[in-house]
Amino acid sequence: MGTEIQAPSVHTIPNTHSERATAATSHWPFSVTIVIAAFNEGTTIGGVVGRTREVCPDAEILVVDDASTDDTADRAEAAGARVIRRPYNLGQGAGIKTGVRAATGDVVVLLDGDGQHDPADIPRLLRQIGPYDLVIGERDRAGQQNTVRWLGNSALNRVGSYLVGIQMRDLTSGFRAMRRHVMLDVLHLLPNQYSWSTTSALAFAKAGFHVRFEPIVVRRRETGKSSQKLMRNGIRFLLIILRVATLFSPLRVFFPMFLVLEVLAVIGYLWSVAAGAPVLHLPPSTVMFFLGGLVLFFFGLISEQIAHLRFRSPESWLTVGPPRR
């Protein structure tokens, strides 16, 4: 089964009251758990849970409180959510992993607790589950807070697209719907921090599952500030790129480096000959670049084999979970 990405080229969002009302009363051929990882979202979590319950009355709503210091957990329970209280804060990725493990639905929807994601868009994502295994809410430029954040995410999307060989349109979006059993299979690859979204999307694509990016409208945060500082922390951004590169497609990184070193080896040799050295003489620079390139190539080849062992064949999941249409 090949991986494919299909998404409209422009953000045309259905927004009629009749369509949303119809979507809200639809019954899906699979059970749904909506997971909300929240940290100090006491002012918004009640409204998010309430609106989500209106849109998906039959879904399980699970709030993972990541050791908040305010009344996030109490407000979520009061709004009708099932709440898991973590004893200490580990990060959003850890909260997501806790929620996916504890979910009971065939399909898991991930939703932020800060009010930026519109629960009315959930049915649009769920309608794509069947032919697709992961549906990600794709934000436009206006939905990514500022230009610096947009540039950083765009660079990450390009790197991800290069690594898996298909177009990845919004790797850092946390609003998504997915088959739970597939997510469980790649859960061990996810870090505890924010790069969980990038890692999970690339893991689905690399394993050969179908991924779709569905355009959505993102609201501004109702209160507080985002704690994600992707571009402010250049070291973290670089580590995310290096991590996903070595995790999913090492040879796509090491092979170009191998070619560069081998070209430098040839240039060093030709320069030496042009300077009057004997034809059979190999200058130290040529030997260094040549051997260094070989080491990188074989290291990348071994890493590529190890990376492939991390992913199970998608055919093993064809008879599990929501039916494919």
GROMACS .gro file of N, CA and C in nm, residues 90-249:
model
  480
   90LEU      N    1   0.566   1.650   3.213
   90LEU     CA    2   0.670   1.596   3.125
   90LEU      C    3   0.668   1.660   2.987
   91GLY      N    4   0.561   1.727   2.951
   91GLY     CA    5   0.553   1.788   2.819
   91GLY      C    6   0.430   1.741   2.743
   92GLN      N    7   0.397   1.815   2.638
   92GLN     CA    8   0.277   1.784   2.562
   92GLN      C    9   0.283   1.647   2.497
   93GLY      N   10   0.400   1.609   2.447
   93GLY     CA   11   0.413   1.478   2.384
   93GLY      C   12   0.382   1.365   2.481
   94ALA      N   13   0.428   1.378   2.605
   94ALA     CA   14   0.400   1.276   2.706
   94ALA      C   15   0.251   1.271   2.736
   95GLY      N   16   0.186   1.388   2.740
   95GLY     CA   17   0.041   1.390   2.762
   95GLY      C   18  -0.035   1.323   2.649
   96ILE      N   19   0.009   1.345   2.526
   96ILE     CA   20  -0.054   1.281   2.411
   96ILE      C   21  -0.039   1.130   2.420
   97LYS      N   22   0.078   1.083   2.454
   97LYS     CA   23   0.101   0.938   2.465
   97LYS      C   24   0.015   0.877   2.575
   98THR      N   25   0.002   0.946   2.686
   98THR     CA   26  -0.086   0.898   2.793
   98THR      C   27  -0.230   0.888   2.746
   99GLY      N   28  -0.275   0.990   2.675
   99GLY     CA   29  -0.412   0.991   2.625
   99GLY      C   30  -0.440   0.883   2.523
  100VAL      N   31  -0.347   0.860   2.430
  100VAL     CA   32  -0.366   0.757   2.328
  100VAL      C   33  -0.370   0.619   2.393
  101ARG      N   34  -0.284   0.594   2.491
  101ARG     CA   35  -0.285   0.464   2.559
  101ARG      C   36  -0.415   0.442   2.634
  102ALA      N   37  -0.470   0.547   2.694
  102ALA     CA   38  -0.591   0.533   2.776
  102ALA      C   39  -0.720   0.540   2.695
  103ALA      N   40  -0.713   0.582   2.569
  103ALA     CA   41  -0.833   0.596   2.486
  103ALA      C   42  -0.898   0.461   2.460
  104THR      N   43  -1.030   0.463   2.444
  104THR     CA   44  -1.105   0.341   2.415
  104THR      C   45  -1.159   0.339   2.273
  105GLY      N   46  -1.152   0.449   2.201
  105GLY     CA   47  -1.207   0.456   2.067
  105GLY      C   48  -1.117   0.395   1.961
  106ASP      N   49  -1.177   0.356   1.849
  106ASP     CA   50  -1.100   0.307   1.735
  106ASP      C   51  -1.019   0.420   1.670
  107VAL      N   52  -1.075   0.540   1.675
  107VAL     CA   53  -1.011   0.658   1.617
  107VAL      C   54  -0.988   0.760   1.728
  108VAL      N   55  -0.869   0.819   1.729
  108VAL     CA   56  -0.835   0.920   1.827
  108VAL      C   57  -0.824   1.055   1.757
  109VAL      N   58  -0.892   1.155   1.813
  109VAL     CA   59  -0.880   1.293   1.765
  109VAL      C   60  -0.801   1.371   1.869
  110LEU      N   61  -0.697   1.441   1.827
  110LEU     CA   62  -0.616   1.522   1.917
  110LEU      C   63  -0.656   1.668   1.901
  111LEU      N   64  -0.681   1.733   2.013
  111LEU     CA   65  -0.734   1.869   2.013
  111LEU      C   66  -0.663   1.949   2.121
  112ASP      N   67  -0.627   2.073   2.090
  112ASP     CA   68  -0.563   2.159   2.190
  112ASP      C   69  -0.666   2.213   2.288
  113GLY      N   70  -0.622   2.237   2.409
  113GLY     CA   71  -0.712   2.288   2.512
  113GLY      C   72  -0.715   2.438   2.525
  114ASP      N   73  -0.646   2.510   2.435
  114ASP     CA   74  -0.637   2.656   2.449
  114ASP      C   75  -0.742   2.730   2.369
  115GLY      N   76  -0.831   2.658   2.301
  115GLY     CA   77  -0.939   2.723   2.228
  115GLY      C   78  -0.904   2.762   2.086
  116GLN      N   79  -0.783   2.733   2.039
  116GLN     CA   80  -0.746   2.771   1.903
  116GLN      C   81  -0.814   2.683   1.798
  117HIS      N   82  -0.833   2.556   1.827
  117HIS     CA   83  -0.896   2.465   1.733
  117HIS      C   84  -1.047   2.467   1.751
  118ASP      N   85  -1.118   2.471   1.641
  118ASP     CA   86  -1.264   2.473   1.644
  118ASP      C   87  -1.317   2.330   1.644
  119PRO      N   88  -1.383   2.285   1.752
  119PRO     CA   89  -1.436   2.149   1.754
  119PRO      C   90  -1.533   2.119   1.640
  120ALA      N   91  -1.593   2.224   1.583
  120ALA     CA   92  -1.685   2.202   1.471
  120ALA      C   93  -1.615   2.143   1.349
  121ASP      N   94  -1.482   2.150   1.345
  121ASP     CA   95  -1.406   2.093   1.234
  121ASP      C   96  -1.377   1.945   1.253
  122ILE      N   97  -1.405   1.890   1.369
  122ILE     CA   98  -1.376   1.749   1.395
  122ILE      C   99  -1.446   1.656   1.296
  123PRO      N  100  -1.577   1.675   1.268
  123PRO     CA  101  -1.641   1.585   1.170
  123PRO      C  102  -1.575   1.587   1.033
  124ARG      N  103  -1.519   1.701   0.994
  124ARG     CA  104  -1.452   1.708   0.864
  124ARG      C  105  -1.329   1.618   0.861
  125LEU      N  106  -1.260   1.608   0.972
  125LEU     CA  107  -1.145   1.519   0.980
  125LEU      C  108  -1.190   1.373   0.986
  126LEU      N  109  -1.294   1.346   1.064
  126LEU     CA  110  -1.340   1.208   1.080
  126LEU      C  111  -1.396   1.151   0.950
  127ARG      N  112  -1.453   1.236   0.865
  127ARG     CA  113  -1.508   1.187   0.738
  127ARG      C  114  -1.401   1.128   0.648
  128GLN      N  115  -1.276   1.166   0.669
  128GLN     CA  116  -1.168   1.118   0.584
  128GLN      C  117  -1.106   0.988   0.636
  129ILE      N  118  -1.139   0.949   0.760
  129ILE     CA  119  -1.086   0.824   0.814
  129ILE      C  120  -1.156   0.707   0.745
  130GLY      N  121  -1.080   0.617   0.693
  130GLY     CA  122  -1.128   0.507   0.611
  130GLY      C  123  -1.031   0.494   0.497
  131PRO      N  124  -1.041   0.584   0.397
  131PRO     CA  125  -0.935   0.584   0.295
  131PRO      C  126  -0.803   0.638   0.349
  132TYR      N  127  -0.811   0.719   0.455
  132TYR     CA  128  -0.690   0.774   0.515
  132TYR      C  129  -0.676   0.725   0.658
  133ASP      N  130  -0.551   0.709   0.700
  133ASP     CA  131  -0.522   0.661   0.835
  133ASP      C  132  -0.489   0.774   0.930
  134LEU      N  133  -0.445   0.886   0.877
  134LEU     CA  134  -0.412   1.004   0.956
  134LEU      C  135  -0.458   1.127   0.880
  135VAL      N  136  -0.538   1.210   0.944
  135VAL     CA  137  -0.587   1.334   0.884
  135VAL      C  138  -0.543   1.449   0.973
  136ILE      N  139  -0.466   1.539   0.917
  136ILE     CA  140  -0.408   1.650   0.993
  136ILE      C  141  -0.475   1.780   0.950
  137GLY      N  142  -0.514   1.861   1.048
  137GLY     CA  143  -0.570   1.993   1.019
  137GLY      C  144  -0.460   2.086   0.971
  138GLU      N  145  -0.470   2.128   0.847
  138GLU     CA  146  -0.366   2.212   0.787
  138GLU      C  147  -0.398   2.359   0.806
  139ARG      N  148  -0.310   2.432   0.873
  139ARG     CA  149  -0.329   2.574   0.896
  139ARG      C  150  -0.274   2.655   0.779
  140ASP      N  151  -0.333   2.770   0.755
  140ASP     CA  152  -0.273   2.861   0.658
  140ASP      C  153  -0.171   2.949   0.730
  141ARG      N  154  -0.111   3.042   0.660
  141ARG     CA  155  -0.007   3.126   0.721
  141ARG      C  156  -0.061   3.209   0.837
  142ALA      N  157  -0.184   3.257   0.822
  142ALA     CA  158  -0.243   3.340   0.927
  142ALA      C  159  -0.267   3.262   1.056
  143GLY      N  160  -0.274   3.131   1.047
  143GLY     CA  161  -0.302   3.050   1.164
  143GLY      C  162  -0.177   3.008   1.240
  144GLN      N  163  -0.061   3.062   1.207
  144GLN     CA  164   0.064   3.020   1.272
  144GLN      C  165   0.131   3.132   1.350
  145GLN      N  166   0.049   3.222   1.407
  145GLN     CA  167   0.090   3.322   1.505
  145GLN      C  168   0.176   3.433   1.449
  146ASN      N  169   0.290   3.403   1.388
  146ASN     CA  170   0.378   3.508   1.340
  146ASN      C  171   0.464   3.456   1.225
  147THR      N  172   0.533   3.548   1.160
  147THR     CA  173   0.612   3.512   1.043
  147THR      C  174   0.729   3.421   1.078
  148VAL      N  175   0.791   3.446   1.194
  148VAL     CA  176   0.904   3.363   1.235
  148VAL      C  177   0.860   3.219   1.253
  149ARG      N  178   0.747   3.199   1.321
  149ARG     CA  179   0.695   3.063   1.340
  149ARG      C  180   0.661   2.998   1.206
  150TRP      N  181   0.601   3.076   1.117
  150TRP     CA  182   0.564   3.021   0.985
  150TRP      C  183   0.688   2.980   0.906
  151LEU      N  184   0.794   3.061   0.910
  151LEU     CA  185   0.916   3.027   0.839
  151LEU      C  186   0.979   2.900   0.896
  152GLY      N  187   0.983   2.889   1.029
  152GLY     CA  188   1.040   2.769   1.091
  152GLY      C  189   0.962   2.644   1.055
  153ASN      N  190   0.829   2.652   1.063
  153ASN     CA  191   0.747   2.537   1.029
  153ASN      C  192   0.758   2.502   0.880
  154SER      N  193   0.769   2.604   0.795
  154SER     CA  194   0.784   2.578   0.651
  154SER      C  195   0.913   2.504   0.623
  155ALA      N  196   1.021   2.544   0.692
  155ALA     CA  197   1.149   2.474   0.674
  155ALA      C  198   1.138   2.330   0.721
  156LEU      N  199   1.069   2.308   0.831
  156LEU     CA  200   1.051   2.172   0.882
  156LEU      C  201   0.967   2.089   0.786
  157ASN      N  202   0.865   2.149   0.726
  157ASN     CA  203   0.783   2.077   0.628
  157ASN      C  204   0.866   2.034   0.507
  158ARG      N  205   0.957   2.120   0.464
  158ARG     CA  206   1.041   2.087   0.349
  158ARG      C  207   1.136   1.972   0.382
  159VAL      N  208   1.194   1.977   0.501
  159VAL     CA  209   1.283   1.869   0.541
  159VAL      C  210   1.206   1.737   0.550
  160GLY      N  211   1.088   1.741   0.612
  160GLY     CA  212   1.007   1.621   0.624
  160GLY      C  213   0.965   1.566   0.489
  161SER      N  214   0.929   1.654   0.397
  161SER     CA  215   0.891   1.610   0.263
  161SER      C  216   1.007   1.542   0.192
  162TYR      N  217   1.126   1.595   0.210
  162TYR     CA  218   1.246   1.535   0.149
  162TYR      C  219   1.274   1.397   0.208
  163LEU      N  220   1.255   1.383   0.339
  163LEU     CA  221   1.290   1.258   0.406
  163LEU      C  222   1.197   1.143   0.367
  164VAL      N  223   1.066   1.171   0.354
  164VAL     CA  224   0.971   1.063   0.325
  164VAL      C  225   0.931   1.058   0.178
  165GLY      N  226   0.973   1.158   0.099
  165GLY     CA  227   0.949   1.153  -0.044
  165GLY      C  228   0.810   1.195  -0.087
  166ILE      N  229   0.731   1.252   0.000
  166ILE     CA  230   0.598   1.303  -0.035
  166ILE      C  231   0.579   1.438   0.032
  167GLN      N  232   0.480   1.514  -0.014
  167GLN     CA  233   0.462   1.649   0.037
  167GLN      C  234   0.396   1.647   0.175
  168MET      N  235   0.462   1.706   0.271
  168MET     CA  236   0.409   1.722   0.407
  168MET      C  237   0.377   1.869   0.427
  169ARG      N  238   0.249   1.902   0.446
  169ARG     CA  239   0.204   2.041   0.436
  169ARG      C  240   0.201   2.114   0.570
  170ASP      N  241   0.184   2.041   0.680
  170ASP     CA  242   0.182   2.108   0.812
  170ASP      C  243   0.215   2.006   0.920
  171LEU      N  244   0.342   1.979   0.938
  171LEU     CA  245   0.386   1.875   1.030
  171LEU      C  246   0.362   1.910   1.176
  172THR      N  247   0.359   2.037   1.210
  172THR     CA  248   0.351   2.076   1.350
  172THR      C  249   0.208   2.101   1.399
  173SER      N  250   0.111   2.081   1.313
  173SER     CA  251  -0.028   2.099   1.357
  173SER      C  252  -0.066   1.988   1.454
  174GLY      N  253  -0.121   2.027   1.570
  174GLY     CA  254  -0.161   1.928   1.670
  174GLY      C  255  -0.303   1.881   1.657
  175PHE      N  256  -0.379   1.939   1.564
  175PHE     CA  257  -0.520   1.902   1.545
  175PHE      C  258  -0.525   1.793   1.439
  176ARG      N  259  -0.557   1.670   1.480
  176ARG     CA  260  -0.552   1.558   1.386
  176ARG      C  261  -0.639   1.443   1.433
  177ALA      N  262  -0.678   1.358   1.339
  177ALA     CA  263  -0.753   1.235   1.368
  177ALA      C  264  -0.674   1.119   1.310
  178MET      N  265  -0.672   1.005   1.383
  178MET     CA  266  -0.589   0.893   1.339
  178MET      C  267  -0.645   0.761   1.390
  179ARG      N  268  -0.606   0.654   1.324
  179ARG     CA  269  -0.638   0.521   1.373
  179ARG      C  270  -0.554   0.494   1.498
  180ARG      N  271  -0.621   0.459   1.607
  180ARG     CA  272  -0.550   0.443   1.734
  180ARG      C  273  -0.451   0.328   1.730
  181HIS      N  274  -0.487   0.217   1.667
  181HIS     CA  275  -0.397   0.102   1.668
  181HIS      C  276  -0.268   0.129   1.591
  182VAL      N  277  -0.276   0.215   1.488
  182VAL     CA  278  -0.155   0.252   1.416
  182VAL      C  279  -0.070   0.345   1.503
  183MET      N  280  -0.135   0.440   1.568
  183MET     CA  281  -0.062   0.532   1.654
  183MET      C  282   0.009   0.458   1.767
  184LEU      N  283  -0.057   0.356   1.822
  184LEU     CA  284   0.006   0.278   1.929
  184LEU      C  285   0.134   0.210   1.880
  185ASP      N  286   0.136   0.173   1.753
  185ASP     CA  287   0.251   0.101   1.699
  185ASP      C  288   0.373   0.191   1.683
  186VAL      N  289   0.352   0.323   1.672
  186VAL     CA  290   0.465   0.415   1.657
  186VAL      C  291   0.483   0.502   1.781
  187LEU      N  292   0.407   0.473   1.886
  187LEU     CA  293   0.409   0.559   2.005
  187LEU      C  294   0.547   0.565   2.070
  188HIS      N  295   0.622   0.455   2.063
  188HIS     CA  296   0.754   0.452   2.126
  188HIS      C  297   0.853   0.544   2.058
  189LEU      N  298   0.824   0.588   1.936
  189LEU     CA  299   0.915   0.677   1.865
  189LEU      C  300   0.896   0.823   1.904
  190LEU      N  301   0.784   0.854   1.970
  190LEU     CA  302   0.750   0.993   1.997
  190LEU      C  303   0.825   1.048   2.118
  191PRO      N  304   0.880   1.168   2.107
  191PRO     CA  305   0.942   1.233   2.223
  191PRO      C  306   0.835   1.291   2.315
  192ASN      N  307   0.875   1.333   2.433
  192ASN     CA  308   0.781   1.388   2.530
  192ASN      C  309   0.750   1.535   2.506
  193GLN      N  310   0.824   1.598   2.415
  193GLN     CA  311   0.804   1.740   2.394
  193GLN      C  312   0.728   1.765   2.263
  194TYR      N  313   0.742   1.886   2.209
  194TYR     CA  314   0.655   1.929   2.100
  194TYR      C  315   0.682   1.859   1.967
  195SER      N  316   0.799   1.805   1.947
  195SER     CA  317   0.825   1.742   1.818
  195SER      C  318   0.751   1.611   1.800
  196TRP      N  319   0.662   1.575   1.894
  196TRP     CA  320   0.580   1.455   1.878
  196TRP      C  321   0.495   1.464   1.751
  197SER      N  322   0.446   1.585   1.718
  197SER     CA  323   0.358   1.599   1.602
  197SER      C  324   0.433   1.571   1.472
  198THR      N  325   0.554   1.625   1.461
  198THR     CA  326   0.635   1.599   1.342
  198THR      C  327   0.673   1.452   1.332
  199THR      N  328   0.716   1.395   1.444
  199THR     CA  329   0.761   1.256   1.444
  199THR      C  330   0.648   1.161   1.408
  200SER      N  331   0.529   1.182   1.464
  200SER     CA  332   0.418   1.091   1.438
  200SER      C  333   0.372   1.098   1.293
  201ALA      N  334   0.365   1.219   1.236
  201ALA     CA  335   0.323   1.232   1.096
  201ALA      C  336   0.421   1.163   1.002
  202LEU      N  337   0.550   1.184   1.025
  202LEU     CA  338   0.651   1.120   0.941
  202LEU      C  339   0.651   0.968   0.960
  203ALA      N  340   0.622   0.923   1.082
  203ALA     CA  341   0.617   0.779   1.108
  203ALA      C  342   0.504   0.714   1.029
  204PHE      N  343   0.386   0.776   1.027
  204PHE     CA  344   0.274   0.724   0.948
  204PHE      C  345   0.313   0.716   0.801
  205ALA      N  346   0.369   0.825   0.748
  205ALA     CA  347   0.404   0.829   0.607
  205ALA      C  348   0.513   0.729   0.573
  206LYS      N  349   0.614   0.720   0.658
  206LYS     CA  350   0.726   0.630   0.632
  206LYS      C  351   0.682   0.484   0.635
  207ALA      N  352   0.584   0.452   0.721
  207ALA     CA  353   0.536   0.315   0.731
  207ALA      C  354   0.439   0.278   0.619
  208GLY      N  355   0.405   0.374   0.533
  208GLY     CA  356   0.320   0.344   0.418
  208GLY      C  357   0.173   0.365   0.442
  209PHE      N  358   0.135   0.435   0.549
  209PHE     CA  359  -0.006   0.464   0.574
  209PHE      C  360  -0.047   0.590   0.500
  210HIS      N  361  -0.177   0.603   0.477
  210HIS     CA  362  -0.229   0.716   0.401
  210HIS      C  363  -0.246   0.837   0.492
  211VAL      N  364  -0.193   0.950   0.448
  211VAL     CA  365  -0.197   1.074   0.524
  211VAL      C  366  -0.264   1.182   0.441
  212ARG      N  367  -0.352   1.257   0.504
  212ARG     CA  368  -0.420   1.367   0.435
  212ARG      C  369  -0.409   1.494   0.518
  213PHE      N  370  -0.394   1.608   0.451
  213PHE     CA  371  -0.394   1.737   0.517
  213PHE      C  372  -0.523   1.811   0.481
  214GLU      N  373  -0.604   1.836   0.580
  214GLU     CA  374  -0.735   1.898   0.561
  214GLU      C  375  -0.730   2.044   0.607
  215PRO      N  376  -0.754   2.140   0.518
  215PRO     CA  377  -0.746   2.281   0.557
  215PRO      C  378  -0.845   2.317   0.669
  216ILE      N  379  -0.799   2.391   0.767
  216ILE     CA  380  -0.883   2.435   0.878
  216ILE      C  381  -0.853   2.583   0.906
  217VAL      N  382  -0.941   2.644   0.984
  217VAL     CA  383  -0.921   2.780   1.032
  217VAL      C  384  -0.883   2.772   1.179
  218VAL      N  385  -0.775   2.838   1.217
  218VAL     CA  386  -0.728   2.837   1.355
  218VAL      C  387  -0.758   2.971   1.419
  219ARG      N  388  -0.815   2.967   1.539
  219ARG     CA  389  -0.844   3.090   1.612
  219ARG      C  390  -0.719   3.137   1.687
  220ARG      N  391  -0.722   3.261   1.729
  220ARG     CA  392  -0.618   3.310   1.818
  220ARG      C  393  -0.640   3.253   1.957
  221ARG      N  394  -0.532   3.238   2.033
  221ARG     CA  395  -0.543   3.188   2.169
  221ARG      C  396  -0.635   3.279   2.249
  222GLU      N  397  -0.726   3.217   2.324
  222GLU     CA  398  -0.820   3.295   2.403
  222GLU      C  399  -0.751   3.361   2.521
  223THR      N  400  -0.654   3.293   2.582
  223THR     CA  401  -0.578   3.348   2.693
  223THR      C  402  -0.436   3.294   2.688
  224GLY      N  403  -0.344   3.360   2.759
  224GLY     CA  404  -0.209   3.309   2.774
  224GLY      C  405  -0.128   3.317   2.646
  225LYS      N  406  -0.008   3.262   2.654
  225LYS     CA  407   0.084   3.258   2.542
  225LYS      C  408   0.130   3.116   2.515
  226SER      N  409   0.161   3.089   2.389
  226SER     CA  410   0.210   2.956   2.354
  226SER      C  411   0.344   2.932   2.421
  227SER      N  412   0.361   2.811   2.474
  227SER     CA  413   0.488   2.774   2.535
  227SER      C  414   0.582   2.709   2.436
  228GLN      N  415   0.537   2.692   2.313
  228GLN     CA  416   0.623   2.632   2.209
  228GLN      C  417   0.709   2.741   2.146
  229LYS      N  418   0.840   2.726   2.150
  229LYS     CA  419   0.933   2.826   2.100
  229LYS      C  420   1.026   2.761   1.999
  230LEU      N  421   0.968   2.724   1.887
  230LEU     CA  422   1.044   2.648   1.788
  230LEU      C  423   1.161   2.728   1.731
  231MET      N  424   1.134   2.851   1.689
  231MET     CA  425   1.238   2.929   1.625
  231MET      C  426   1.322   3.011   1.723
  232ARG      N  427   1.268   3.038   1.842
  232ARG     CA  428   1.348   3.110   1.940
  232ARG      C  429   1.463   3.025   1.993
  233ASN      N  430   1.444   2.899   1.989
  233ASN     CA  431   1.549   2.809   2.036
  233ASN      C  432   1.608   2.738   1.914
  234GLY      N  433   1.713   2.798   1.857
  234GLY     CA  434   1.772   2.743   1.735
  234GLY      C  435   1.830   2.605   1.756
  235ILE      N  436   1.884   2.579   1.873
  235ILE     CA  437   1.943   2.449   1.901
  235ILE      C  438   1.834   2.341   1.899
  236ARG      N  439   1.719   2.372   1.961
  236ARG     CA  440   1.610   2.274   1.963
  236ARG      C  441   1.561   2.247   1.822
  237PHE      N  442   1.548   2.352   1.740
  237PHE     CA  443   1.502   2.336   1.603
  237PHE      C  444   1.598   2.248   1.524
  238LEU      N  445   1.728   2.272   1.541
  238LEU     CA  446   1.827   2.192   1.471
  238LEU      C  447   1.823   2.047   1.516
  239LEU      N  448   1.804   2.024   1.646
  239LEU     CA  449   1.797   1.888   1.698
  239LEU      C  450   1.675   1.814   1.645
  240ILE      N  451   1.564   1.885   1.630
  240ILE     CA  452   1.444   1.822   1.575
  240ILE      C  453   1.471   1.773   1.433
  241ILE      N  454   1.534   1.859   1.352
  241ILE     CA  455   1.565   1.821   1.214
  241ILE      C  456   1.660   1.701   1.210
  242LEU      N  457   1.765   1.706   1.292
  242LEU     CA  458   1.860   1.595   1.294
  242LEU      C  459   1.794   1.467   1.343
  243ARG      N  460   1.705   1.481   1.440
  243ARG     CA  461   1.640   1.362   1.496
  243ARG      C  462   1.552   1.294   1.391
  244VAL      N  463   1.466   1.371   1.325
  244VAL     CA  464   1.376   1.311   1.227
  244VAL      C  465   1.454   1.260   1.107
  245ALA      N  466   1.565   1.325   1.074
  245ALA     CA  467   1.645   1.280   0.960
  245ALA      C  468   1.706   1.143   0.987
  246THR      N  469   1.768   1.128   1.104
  246THR     CA  470   1.832   1.001   1.135
  246THR      C  471   1.731   0.893   1.172
  247LEU      N  472   1.612   0.934   1.216
  247LEU     CA  473   1.511   0.837   1.257
  247LEU      C  474   1.440   0.774   1.138
  248PHE      N  475   1.415   0.853   1.034
  248PHE     CA  476   1.329   0.805   0.926
  248PHE      C  477   1.404   0.776   0.796
  249SER      N  478   1.502   0.854   0.759
  249SER     CA  479   1.568   0.831   0.630
  249SER      C  480   1.714   0.875   0.637
   0.00000   0.00000   0.00000
